[in-house]
Coordinates of C-alpha atoms in Angstrom, one line a residue:
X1 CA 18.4 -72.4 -9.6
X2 CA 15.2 -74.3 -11.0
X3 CA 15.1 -77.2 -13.6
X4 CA 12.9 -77.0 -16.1
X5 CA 12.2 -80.9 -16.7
X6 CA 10.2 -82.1 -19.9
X7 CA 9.3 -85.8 -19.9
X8 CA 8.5 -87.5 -23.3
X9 CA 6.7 -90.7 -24.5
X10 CA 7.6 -91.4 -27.7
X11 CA 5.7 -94.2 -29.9
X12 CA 8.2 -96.9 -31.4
X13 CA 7.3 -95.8 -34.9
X14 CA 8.6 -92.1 -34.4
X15 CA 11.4 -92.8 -32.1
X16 CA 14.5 -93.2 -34.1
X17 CA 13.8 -90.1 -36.1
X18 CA 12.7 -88.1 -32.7
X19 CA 15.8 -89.7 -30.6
X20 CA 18.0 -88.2 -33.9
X21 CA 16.2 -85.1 -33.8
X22 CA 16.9 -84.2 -30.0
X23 CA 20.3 -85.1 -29.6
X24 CA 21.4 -83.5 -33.2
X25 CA 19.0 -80.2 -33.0
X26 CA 16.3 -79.5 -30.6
X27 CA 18.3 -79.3 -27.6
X28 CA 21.1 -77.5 -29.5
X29 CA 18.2 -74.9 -29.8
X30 CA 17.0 -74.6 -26.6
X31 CA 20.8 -74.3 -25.0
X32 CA 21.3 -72.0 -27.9
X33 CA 18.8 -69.2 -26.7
X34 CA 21.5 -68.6 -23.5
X35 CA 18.4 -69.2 -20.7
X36 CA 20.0 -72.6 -19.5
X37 CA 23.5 -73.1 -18.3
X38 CA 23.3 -77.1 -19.2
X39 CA 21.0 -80.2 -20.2
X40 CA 20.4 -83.8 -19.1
X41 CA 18.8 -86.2 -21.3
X42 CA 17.8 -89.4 -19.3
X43 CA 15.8 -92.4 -20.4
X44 CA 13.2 -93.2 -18.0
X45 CA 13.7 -96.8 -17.0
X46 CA 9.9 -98.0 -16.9
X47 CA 8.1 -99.9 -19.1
X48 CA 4.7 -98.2 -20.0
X49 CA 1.4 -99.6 -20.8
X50 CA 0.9 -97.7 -23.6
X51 CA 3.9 -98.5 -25.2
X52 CA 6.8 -96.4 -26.4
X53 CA 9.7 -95.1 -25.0
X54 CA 9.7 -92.1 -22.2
X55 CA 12.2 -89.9 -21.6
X56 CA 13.0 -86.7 -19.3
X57 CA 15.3 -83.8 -20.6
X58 CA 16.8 -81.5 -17.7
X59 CA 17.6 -78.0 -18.6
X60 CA 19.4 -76.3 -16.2
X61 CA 18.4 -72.2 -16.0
X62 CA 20.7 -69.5 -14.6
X63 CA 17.3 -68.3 -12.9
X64 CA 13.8 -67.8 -12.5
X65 CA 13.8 -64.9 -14.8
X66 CA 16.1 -66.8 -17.2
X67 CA 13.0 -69.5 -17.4
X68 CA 10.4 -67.0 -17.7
X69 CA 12.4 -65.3 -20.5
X70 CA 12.6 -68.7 -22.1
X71 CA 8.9 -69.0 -21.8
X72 CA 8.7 -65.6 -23.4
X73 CA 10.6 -65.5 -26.0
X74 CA 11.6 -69.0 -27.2
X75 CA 9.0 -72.0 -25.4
X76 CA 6.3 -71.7 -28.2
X77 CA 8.1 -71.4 -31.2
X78 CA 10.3 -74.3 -30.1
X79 CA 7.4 -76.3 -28.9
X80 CA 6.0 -76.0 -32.3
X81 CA 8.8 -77.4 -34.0
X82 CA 8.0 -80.5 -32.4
X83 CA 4.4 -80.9 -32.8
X84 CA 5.0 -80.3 -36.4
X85 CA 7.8 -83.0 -37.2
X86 CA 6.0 -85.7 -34.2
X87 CA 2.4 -84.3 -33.3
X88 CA 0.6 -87.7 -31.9
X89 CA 3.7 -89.8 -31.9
X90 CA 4.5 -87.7 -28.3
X91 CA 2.8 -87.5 -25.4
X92 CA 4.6 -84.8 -23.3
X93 CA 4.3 -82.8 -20.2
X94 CA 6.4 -80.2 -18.2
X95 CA 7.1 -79.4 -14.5
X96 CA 9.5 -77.1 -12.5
X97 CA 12.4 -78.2 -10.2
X98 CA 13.5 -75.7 -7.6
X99 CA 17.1 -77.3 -6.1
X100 CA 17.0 -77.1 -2.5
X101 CA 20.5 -78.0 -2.0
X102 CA 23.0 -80.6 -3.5
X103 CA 25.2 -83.0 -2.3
X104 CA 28.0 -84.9 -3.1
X105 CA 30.3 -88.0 -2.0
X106 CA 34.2 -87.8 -1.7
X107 CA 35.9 -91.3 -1.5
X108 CA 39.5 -90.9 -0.1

């Protein structure tokens, strides 16, 4: 299973309307093409030099073909809808998680 993370700085002056945007449509979209079997959208807790707010956004595939399917057939045109509405309020960039193995703690 890989993640396909995106983190996000956002300048102050776009942020409201981008925060809006994410939560009510863009990530509605991406889960909406059926190549990712969830999302996480985290606020990255630093404070940056050049201001702004940054932000990571998880998206959880069923596979590497499901991402490269994505990338295919839905990563440009839903890339595009967010340079058009933000263009140089964002500064974004995109890397691949592949999930070794996962843990968890049971408290009895």
């Amino acid at each position: 299973m890989i993640i396909y993370n995106i983190t996000v700085n956002i300048d102050d002056s776009a942020h409201d309307e981008w925060l809006e945007w994410m939560k009510t449509e863009h990530i509605a979209k991406v889960l909406g093409t059926g190549k990712f079997e969830k999302a996480t959208f985290s606020q990255v807790l630093v404070e940056e030099d050049m201001g702004g707010k940054t932000y990571s956004i998880q998206y959880r595939s069923y596979s590497r073909e499901a991402l490269d399917a994505y990338y295919k057939d839905d990563a440009d045109r839903l890339r595009q809808e967010g340079l058009k509405k933000f263009a140089d309020k964002m500064l974004e960039f995109r890397t691949e998680l592949d999930i070794i193995d996962e843990y968890n703690v049971k408290f009895t």
